[in-house]
């Protein structure tokens, strides 16, 4: 098993009914790398992200995270579907941040962050609270332990959501358009937290529309359209010198 | 023209002639006449026999009947809520057998009259004279007579409770479906299992939608419990009827029973109002109620605002 490849996709196909949204995706993300995925809506980029932690099931191809198949186990050349418990165990090692934050509105900030470590990891309440306070400091929200999500701004909520995902000590972080639902003046604070996270060596898979972030922080940039990877490479090269007409057309609209 | 300036002092407040509502005065007149006719009959028609109502309203059999009615309501609702939650979770299960079983239960129990179900439970001993504990189709260890386990009261509680479970199942299911799917997704992305997600994330949020109709069901159950008088359970209506057999005064006694039912449902209504307000904080459920009693109550609170809260009750800005 390779210890250096965190995500590997080989010919990944996914359809919803008759609608094929992923038509053979091949890509690799090394440990510690930041992969940014851009593309028009409906291009399949969010679906690909959701397949990586098995929120969606793929229909064909291979998808591996840290050397393990997503959703299946291979024994003697045969695939076995994983039990729900095992799927949950693997998911717990992959953090996910959603476009609409999806914080638990009936729990305080502290409750949101400590829920999974306590109930899934079996951490003691004290350990989980200590860890949560550290993470809140890391995302610049110390002192907000007892507030409820609806009392926070969108940017603050998203930072809590990042802290909640980090509390499970994931080996990989998935970001699904983390700044798309934010007011423009709040985008910066979330990107700053993500930038720090990238610097600390976290492997990140980011679906985004933030070209500045992709160019500055990304190690790889993938442009997807119509369920396929149209162009991939170093972010600066793809953004400044796109090779494909579709990439050029997309970039001219967003830049 | 648009000026870019700071805030200016407010111009004088708008004074205008308010819209007149003649329809309200006509409606008030018609209703006043009807009410006057009714009140007049209370005083002039001796068949009401108010003294008889006063005499029997506070006797031991009536108090016992009230006690049994409350017992029936509480026990049946407890079965209904627990059973309904179970059925709702089953109904939403990915397991097709479990989901179909729940659908079938709801179909059967919601599709037959509750009075028929009460009579069925009461007469079930003719179908199963004995209850046994043992291996299915194999040897039995303990056998008891059905009627010694299931009394008329138990039959009533079971019938009302199991019927209620079918209705509660739909209420709980609506509550569960009202919770944004992103919540379960976020929880599963954290590695939480289905049971944990349901218990810790989905059900607590579904409560806001589940509580108000459950209050309605409780009030409805208090009245429906009178149906078990058909199997001679000594609840409020049954006790009232035995007084009627002695006094031959059905109207006064039925009015008395109605007044007691009204008193009990009123208490529940007040309780429901506060429960809804608690679970509806910061949401559309916090909308003001504009019936006359509520408006009166609010205006009283206007006059004497409590020192720790603003005079105008605000429903949206208050958080924890």
Short mmCIF file of N, CA and C in Angstrom, two decimals, chain B residues 132-259:
data_model
loop_
_atom_site.label_atom_id
_atom_site.label_comp_id
_atom_site.label_asym_id
_atom_site.label_seq_id
_atom_site.Cartn_x
_atom_site.Cartn_y
_atom_site.Cartn_z
N UNK B 132 -50.23 -17.46 26.89
CA UNK B 132 -49.17 -18.39 27.28
C UNK B 132 -47.81 -17.81 26.92
N UNK B 133 -46.82 -18.19 27.74
CA UNK B 133 -45.44 -17.82 27.47
C UNK B 133 -44.70 -19.10 27.12
N UNK B 134 -44.05 -19.14 25.97
CA UNK B 134 -43.34 -20.36 25.60
C UNK B 134 -42.71 -20.23 24.24
N UNK B 135 -42.32 -21.37 23.66
CA UNK B 135 -41.73 -21.39 22.32
C UNK B 135 -42.87 -21.36 21.30
N UNK B 136 -42.78 -20.47 20.28
CA UNK B 136 -43.85 -20.48 19.27
C UNK B 136 -44.01 -21.87 18.66
N UNK B 137 -45.23 -22.35 18.56
CA UNK B 137 -45.56 -23.69 18.04
C UNK B 137 -44.93 -24.80 18.86
N UNK B 138 -44.33 -24.49 20.01
CA UNK B 138 -43.67 -25.50 20.83
C UNK B 138 -44.28 -25.54 22.22
N UNK B 139 -43.50 -26.00 23.19
CA UNK B 139 -44.03 -26.10 24.56
C UNK B 139 -44.27 -24.73 25.19
N UNK B 140 -45.22 -24.63 26.13
CA UNK B 140 -45.47 -23.39 26.85
C UNK B 140 -45.06 -23.57 28.30
N UNK B 141 -44.65 -22.46 28.91
CA UNK B 141 -44.16 -22.51 30.29
C UNK B 141 -45.20 -21.96 31.27
N UNK B 142 -45.78 -20.81 30.95
CA UNK B 142 -46.75 -20.18 31.84
C UNK B 142 -48.03 -19.92 31.06
N UNK B 143 -49.16 -20.16 31.68
CA UNK B 143 -50.44 -19.85 31.04
C UNK B 143 -51.33 -19.13 32.03
N UNK B 144 -51.92 -18.00 31.59
CA UNK B 144 -52.85 -17.28 32.46
C UNK B 144 -54.12 -17.00 31.67
N UNK B 145 -55.20 -16.74 32.40
CA UNK B 145 -56.45 -16.40 31.71
C UNK B 145 -56.35 -14.98 31.17
N UNK B 146 -56.82 -14.80 29.93
CA UNK B 146 -56.72 -13.50 29.27
C UNK B 146 -57.37 -12.41 30.11
N UNK B 147 -58.57 -12.69 30.62
CA UNK B 147 -59.31 -11.65 31.34
C UNK B 147 -58.65 -11.24 32.65
N UNK B 148 -57.80 -12.12 33.22
CA UNK B 148 -57.14 -11.75 34.46
C UNK B 148 -55.99 -10.78 34.19
N UNK B 149 -55.47 -10.77 32.95
CA UNK B 149 -54.39 -9.84 32.60
C UNK B 149 -54.97 -8.57 32.01
N UNK B 150 -55.93 -8.74 31.08
CA UNK B 150 -56.48 -7.59 30.38
C UNK B 150 -57.86 -7.26 30.92
N UNK B 151 -57.90 -6.32 31.88
CA UNK B 151 -59.19 -5.87 32.41
C UNK B 151 -59.82 -4.91 31.41
N UNK B 152 -61.03 -4.46 31.72
CA UNK B 152 -61.69 -3.50 30.82
C UNK B 152 -60.84 -2.25 30.70
N UNK B 153 -60.28 -1.78 31.83
CA UNK B 153 -59.45 -0.57 31.79
C UNK B 153 -58.23 -0.79 30.90
N UNK B 154 -57.55 -1.94 31.06
CA UNK B 154 -56.38 -2.24 30.24
C UNK B 154 -56.76 -2.32 28.77
N UNK B 155 -57.89 -2.96 28.50
CA UNK B 155 -58.35 -3.06 27.11
C UNK B 155 -58.56 -1.67 26.53
N UNK B 156 -59.15 -0.78 27.34
CA UNK B 156 -59.38 0.59 26.89
C UNK B 156 -58.08 1.32 26.62
N UNK B 157 -57.11 1.19 27.54
CA UNK B 157 -55.82 1.85 27.39
C UNK B 157 -55.11 1.33 26.13
N UNK B 158 -55.11 0.00 25.97
CA UNK B 158 -54.45 -0.60 24.80
C UNK B 158 -55.09 -0.13 23.51
N UNK B 159 -56.42 -0.15 23.48
CA UNK B 159 -57.11 0.23 22.24
C UNK B 159 -56.81 1.68 21.89
N UNK B 160 -56.96 2.58 22.89
CA UNK B 160 -56.74 4.00 22.62
C UNK B 160 -55.26 4.25 22.28
N UNK B 161 -54.36 3.62 23.02
CA UNK B 161 -52.92 3.85 22.84
C UNK B 161 -52.42 3.34 21.50
N UNK B 162 -52.83 2.11 21.14
CA UNK B 162 -52.35 1.53 19.88
C UNK B 162 -52.94 2.27 18.69
N UNK B 163 -54.18 2.76 18.83
CA UNK B 163 -54.78 3.56 17.77
C UNK B 163 -54.04 4.89 17.64
N UNK B 164 -53.72 5.49 18.80
CA UNK B 164 -53.03 6.78 18.80
C UNK B 164 -51.64 6.64 18.17
N UNK B 165 -50.99 5.49 18.41
CA UNK B 165 -49.64 5.29 17.86
C UNK B 165 -49.62 5.47 16.35
N UNK B 166 -50.70 5.02 15.69
CA UNK B 166 -50.77 5.15 14.23
C UNK B 166 -50.79 6.62 13.82
N UNK B 167 -51.53 7.44 14.57
CA UNK B 167 -51.58 8.88 14.24
C UNK B 167 -50.27 9.56 14.61
N UNK B 168 -49.73 9.21 15.79
CA UNK B 168 -48.47 9.83 16.22
C UNK B 168 -47.36 9.49 15.25
N UNK B 169 -47.41 8.27 14.66
CA UNK B 169 -46.37 7.87 13.71
C UNK B 169 -46.28 8.87 12.57
N UNK B 170 -47.43 9.30 12.06
CA UNK B 170 -47.42 10.25 10.96
C UNK B 170 -46.91 11.61 11.41
N UNK B 171 -47.26 11.99 12.64
CA UNK B 171 -46.79 13.29 13.16
C UNK B 171 -45.27 13.28 13.33
N UNK B 172 -44.76 12.18 13.93
CA UNK B 172 -43.31 12.09 14.16
C UNK B 172 -42.58 12.01 12.81
N UNK B 173 -43.17 11.27 11.87
CA UNK B 173 -42.54 11.15 10.56
C UNK B 173 -42.43 12.52 9.88
N UNK B 174 -43.53 13.30 9.97
CA UNK B 174 -43.48 14.65 9.39
C UNK B 174 -42.39 15.47 10.07
N UNK B 175 -42.26 15.31 11.40
CA UNK B 175 -41.23 16.04 12.14
C UNK B 175 -39.83 15.66 11.67
N UNK B 176 -39.61 14.36 11.53
CA UNK B 176 -38.28 13.88 11.10
C UNK B 176 -37.96 14.40 9.71
N UNK B 177 -38.97 14.35 8.81
CA UNK B 177 -38.73 14.80 7.44
C UNK B 177 -38.53 16.32 7.36
N UNK B 178 -38.99 17.03 8.39
CA UNK B 178 -38.84 18.50 8.36
C UNK B 178 -37.41 18.93 8.66
N UNK B 179 -36.60 18.03 9.20
CA UNK B 179 -35.21 18.39 9.52
C UNK B 179 -34.38 18.30 8.23
N UNK B 180 -33.65 19.37 7.95
CA UNK B 180 -32.85 19.46 6.73
C UNK B 180 -31.92 18.24 6.60
N UNK B 181 -31.87 17.68 5.38
CA UNK B 181 -31.05 16.47 5.18
C UNK B 181 -29.57 16.77 5.40
N UNK B 182 -29.18 18.03 5.28
CA UNK B 182 -27.78 18.41 5.55
C UNK B 182 -27.35 18.07 6.97
N UNK B 183 -28.33 18.03 7.89
CA UNK B 183 -28.00 17.71 9.28
C UNK B 183 -27.52 16.27 9.41
N UNK B 184 -28.26 15.34 8.80
CA UNK B 184 -27.83 13.93 8.86
C UNK B 184 -26.53 13.76 8.10
N UNK B 185 -26.38 14.49 6.98
CA UNK B 185 -25.16 14.37 6.19
C UNK B 185 -23.95 14.82 7.01
N UNK B 186 -24.09 15.98 7.66
CA UNK B 186 -22.98 16.49 8.47
C UNK B 186 -22.64 15.49 9.56
N UNK B 187 -23.68 14.91 10.18
CA UNK B 187 -23.43 13.96 11.26
C UNK B 187 -22.79 12.68 10.73
N UNK B 188 -23.25 12.19 9.56
CA UNK B 188 -22.61 10.96 9.05
C UNK B 188 -21.18 11.25 8.60
N UNK B 189 -20.93 12.47 8.09
CA UNK B 189 -19.56 12.81 7.71
C UNK B 189 -18.64 12.81 8.92
N UNK B 190 -19.22 13.00 10.12
CA UNK B 190 -18.40 12.94 11.34
C UNK B 190 -18.25 11.52 11.85
N UNK B 191 -18.84 10.55 11.13
CA UNK B 191 -18.69 9.16 11.52
C UNK B 191 -19.76 8.67 12.48
N UNK B 192 -20.86 9.45 12.63
CA UNK B 192 -21.93 9.01 13.53
C UNK B 192 -22.80 7.98 12.81
N UNK B 193 -23.28 6.97 13.56
CA UNK B 193 -24.13 5.93 12.99
C UNK B 193 -25.58 6.39 12.92
N UNK B 194 -26.44 5.58 12.26
CA UNK B 194 -27.81 6.00 12.04
C UNK B 194 -28.61 6.21 13.33
N UNK B 195 -28.44 5.29 14.29
CA UNK B 195 -29.17 5.41 15.55
C UNK B 195 -28.78 6.67 16.30
N UNK B 196 -27.47 6.89 16.35
CA UNK B 196 -26.94 8.06 17.06
C UNK B 196 -27.44 9.35 16.41
N UNK B 197 -27.44 9.38 15.07
CA UNK B 197 -27.88 10.58 14.36
C UNK B 197 -29.34 10.86 14.68
N UNK B 198 -30.17 9.80 14.65
CA UNK B 198 -31.58 9.96 14.93
C UNK B 198 -31.78 10.52 16.34
N UNK B 199 -31.09 9.93 17.31
CA UNK B 199 -31.30 10.26 18.72
C UNK B 199 -30.73 11.64 19.09
N UNK B 200 -29.55 11.95 18.57
CA UNK B 200 -28.87 13.16 19.02
C UNK B 200 -29.09 14.37 18.11
N UNK B 201 -29.30 14.11 16.81
CA UNK B 201 -29.34 15.23 15.86
C UNK B 201 -30.75 15.46 15.32
N UNK B 202 -31.40 14.41 14.83
CA UNK B 202 -32.65 14.62 14.09
C UNK B 202 -33.85 14.80 15.03
N UNK B 203 -34.06 13.85 15.96
CA UNK B 203 -35.25 13.94 16.81
C UNK B 203 -35.32 15.23 17.63
N UNK B 204 -34.20 15.67 18.26
CA UNK B 204 -34.29 16.93 19.02
C UNK B 204 -34.76 18.10 18.15
N UNK B 205 -34.36 18.12 16.87
CA UNK B 205 -34.78 19.22 16.00
C UNK B 205 -36.20 19.01 15.48
N UNK B 206 -36.61 17.74 15.40
CA UNK B 206 -37.96 17.44 14.93
C UNK B 206 -39.00 17.84 15.97
N UNK B 207 -38.58 17.94 17.25
CA UNK B 207 -39.51 18.25 18.35
C UNK B 207 -40.34 19.50 18.07
N UNK B 208 -39.72 20.51 17.46
CA UNK B 208 -40.40 21.77 17.23
C UNK B 208 -41.65 21.56 16.38
N UNK B 209 -41.54 20.62 15.43
CA UNK B 209 -42.67 20.33 14.54
C UNK B 209 -43.61 19.32 15.19
N UNK B 210 -43.08 18.45 16.05
CA UNK B 210 -43.88 17.37 16.64
C UNK B 210 -44.75 17.87 17.79
N UNK B 211 -44.24 18.81 18.59
CA UNK B 211 -44.94 19.20 19.81
C UNK B 211 -46.35 19.77 19.59
N UNK B 212 -46.55 20.76 18.70
CA UNK B 212 -47.91 21.33 18.61
C UNK B 212 -48.99 20.31 18.26
N UNK B 213 -48.81 19.48 17.21
CA UNK B 213 -49.88 18.50 16.93
C UNK B 213 -50.02 17.46 18.04
N UNK B 214 -48.94 17.18 18.77
CA UNK B 214 -49.05 16.23 19.88
C UNK B 214 -49.94 16.80 20.98
N UNK B 215 -49.85 18.12 21.18
CA UNK B 215 -50.75 18.78 22.12
C UNK B 215 -52.19 18.62 21.68
N UNK B 216 -52.43 18.81 20.40
CA UNK B 216 -53.78 18.62 19.87
C UNK B 216 -54.25 17.20 20.10
N UNK B 217 -53.37 16.24 19.84
CA UNK B 217 -53.73 14.83 20.01
C UNK B 217 -54.09 14.54 21.47
N UNK B 218 -53.35 15.16 22.41
CA UNK B 218 -53.63 14.93 23.83
C UNK B 218 -55.01 15.45 24.19
N UNK B 219 -55.33 16.65 23.71
CA UNK B 219 -56.65 17.23 23.98
C UNK B 219 -57.73 16.34 23.36
N UNK B 220 -57.46 15.89 22.13
CA UNK B 220 -58.41 15.02 21.45
C UNK B 220 -58.58 13.70 22.21
N UNK B 221 -57.47 13.18 22.73
CA UNK B 221 -57.51 11.91 23.46
C UNK B 221 -58.35 12.02 24.73
N UNK B 222 -58.24 13.17 25.41
CA UNK B 222 -59.01 13.38 26.64
C UNK B 222 -60.50 13.19 26.36
N UNK B 223 -60.93 13.68 25.20
CA UNK B 223 -62.35 13.56 24.85
C UNK B 223 -62.67 12.16 24.31
N UNK B 224 -61.76 11.62 23.47
CA UNK B 224 -62.00 10.30 22.89
C UNK B 224 -62.07 9.23 23.97
N UNK B 225 -61.38 9.47 25.10
CA UNK B 225 -61.37 8.46 26.17
C UNK B 225 -62.79 8.18 26.66
N UNK B 226 -63.73 9.10 26.40
CA UNK B 226 -65.11 8.86 26.84
C UNK B 226 -65.72 7.66 26.12
N UNK B 227 -65.12 7.26 24.97
CA UNK B 227 -65.67 6.12 24.23
C UNK B 227 -65.57 4.82 25.02
N UNK B 228 -64.59 4.73 25.94
CA UNK B 228 -64.45 3.46 26.67
C UNK B 228 -65.59 3.27 27.66
N UNK B 229 -66.49 4.25 27.80
CA UNK B 229 -67.70 4.01 28.60
C UNK B 229 -68.49 2.86 27.96
N UNK B 230 -68.24 2.62 26.65
CA UNK B 230 -68.94 1.53 25.96
C UNK B 230 -68.57 0.17 26.54
N UNK B 231 -67.38 0.04 27.16
CA UNK B 231 -67.02 -1.23 27.77
C UNK B 231 -67.03 -1.09 29.29
N UNK B 232 -67.83 -0.11 29.79
CA UNK B 232 -68.11 0.04 31.21
C UNK B 232 -66.88 0.33 32.06
N UNK B 233 -65.90 1.05 31.50
CA UNK B 233 -64.81 1.55 32.34
C UNK B 233 -65.33 2.80 33.04
N UNK B 234 -65.08 2.88 34.35
CA UNK B 234 -65.72 3.93 35.15
C UNK B 234 -64.99 5.26 34.99
N UNK B 235 -64.98 5.80 33.76
CA UNK B 235 -64.41 7.13 33.57
C UNK B 235 -65.52 8.18 33.66
N UNK B 236 -65.20 9.42 33.37
CA UNK B 236 -66.12 10.51 33.65
C UNK B 236 -67.51 10.32 33.02
N UNK B 237 -67.57 9.95 31.74
CA UNK B 237 -68.88 9.81 31.09
C UNK B 237 -69.66 8.64 31.68
N UNK B 238 -68.95 7.51 31.96
CA UNK B 238 -69.62 6.34 32.53
C UNK B 238 -70.21 6.67 33.91
N UNK B 239 -69.43 7.37 34.73
CA UNK B 239 -69.92 7.77 36.06
C UNK B 239 -71.12 8.70 35.92
N UNK B 240 -71.05 9.60 34.93
CA UNK B 240 -72.17 10.52 34.69
C UNK B 240 -73.42 9.74 34.31
N UNK B 241 -73.22 8.74 33.44
CA UNK B 241 -74.37 7.96 33.00
C UNK B 241 -75.00 7.19 34.14
N UNK B 242 -74.18 6.67 35.09
CA UNK B 242 -74.82 5.95 36.19
C UNK B 242 -75.62 6.91 37.07
N UNK B 243 -75.19 8.18 37.14
CA UNK B 243 -76.01 9.15 37.88
C UNK B 243 -77.31 9.41 37.11
N UNK B 244 -77.20 9.48 35.78
CA UNK B 244 -78.40 9.71 34.97
C UNK B 244 -79.43 8.61 35.19
N UNK B 245 -78.94 7.34 35.30
CA UNK B 245 -79.88 6.24 35.52
C UNK B 245 -80.62 6.41 36.84
N UNK B 246 -79.97 7.03 37.83
CA UNK B 246 -80.62 7.22 39.13
C UNK B 246 -81.53 8.44 39.13
N UNK B 247 -81.10 9.53 38.45
CA UNK B 247 -81.82 10.80 38.58
C UNK B 247 -82.79 11.08 37.44
N UNK B 248 -82.69 10.35 36.34
CA UNK B 248 -83.48 10.62 35.14
C UNK B 248 -83.32 12.08 34.70
N UNK B 249 -82.13 12.64 34.85
CA UNK B 249 -81.90 14.03 34.43
C UNK B 249 -80.73 14.09 33.47
N UNK B 250 -80.93 13.61 32.23
CA UNK B 250 -79.77 13.51 31.33
C UNK B 250 -79.14 14.85 30.98
N UNK B 251 -79.97 15.87 30.65
CA UNK B 251 -79.39 17.13 30.19
C UNK B 251 -78.50 17.78 31.26
N UNK B 252 -78.99 17.97 32.48
CA UNK B 252 -78.10 18.60 33.48
C UNK B 252 -76.81 17.82 33.69
N UNK B 253 -76.92 16.48 33.74
CA UNK B 253 -75.73 15.68 34.03
C UNK B 253 -74.74 15.73 32.86
N UNK B 254 -75.28 15.74 31.63
CA UNK B 254 -74.38 15.82 30.47
C UNK B 254 -73.72 17.20 30.38
N UNK B 255 -74.48 18.24 30.78
CA UNK B 255 -73.87 19.58 30.83
C UNK B 255 -72.74 19.59 31.86
N UNK B 256 -73.01 18.95 33.00
CA UNK B 256 -71.99 18.89 34.05
C UNK B 256 -70.73 18.20 33.52
N UNK B 257 -70.92 17.04 32.86
CA UNK B 257 -69.76 16.32 32.32
C UNK B 257 -69.02 17.20 31.31
N UNK B 258 -69.81 17.90 30.45
CA UNK B 258 -69.18 18.76 29.44
C UNK B 258 -68.34 19.84 30.10
N UNK B 259 -68.88 20.43 31.19
CA UNK B 259 -68.14 21.48 31.88
C UNK B 259 -66.82 20.94 32.43
#
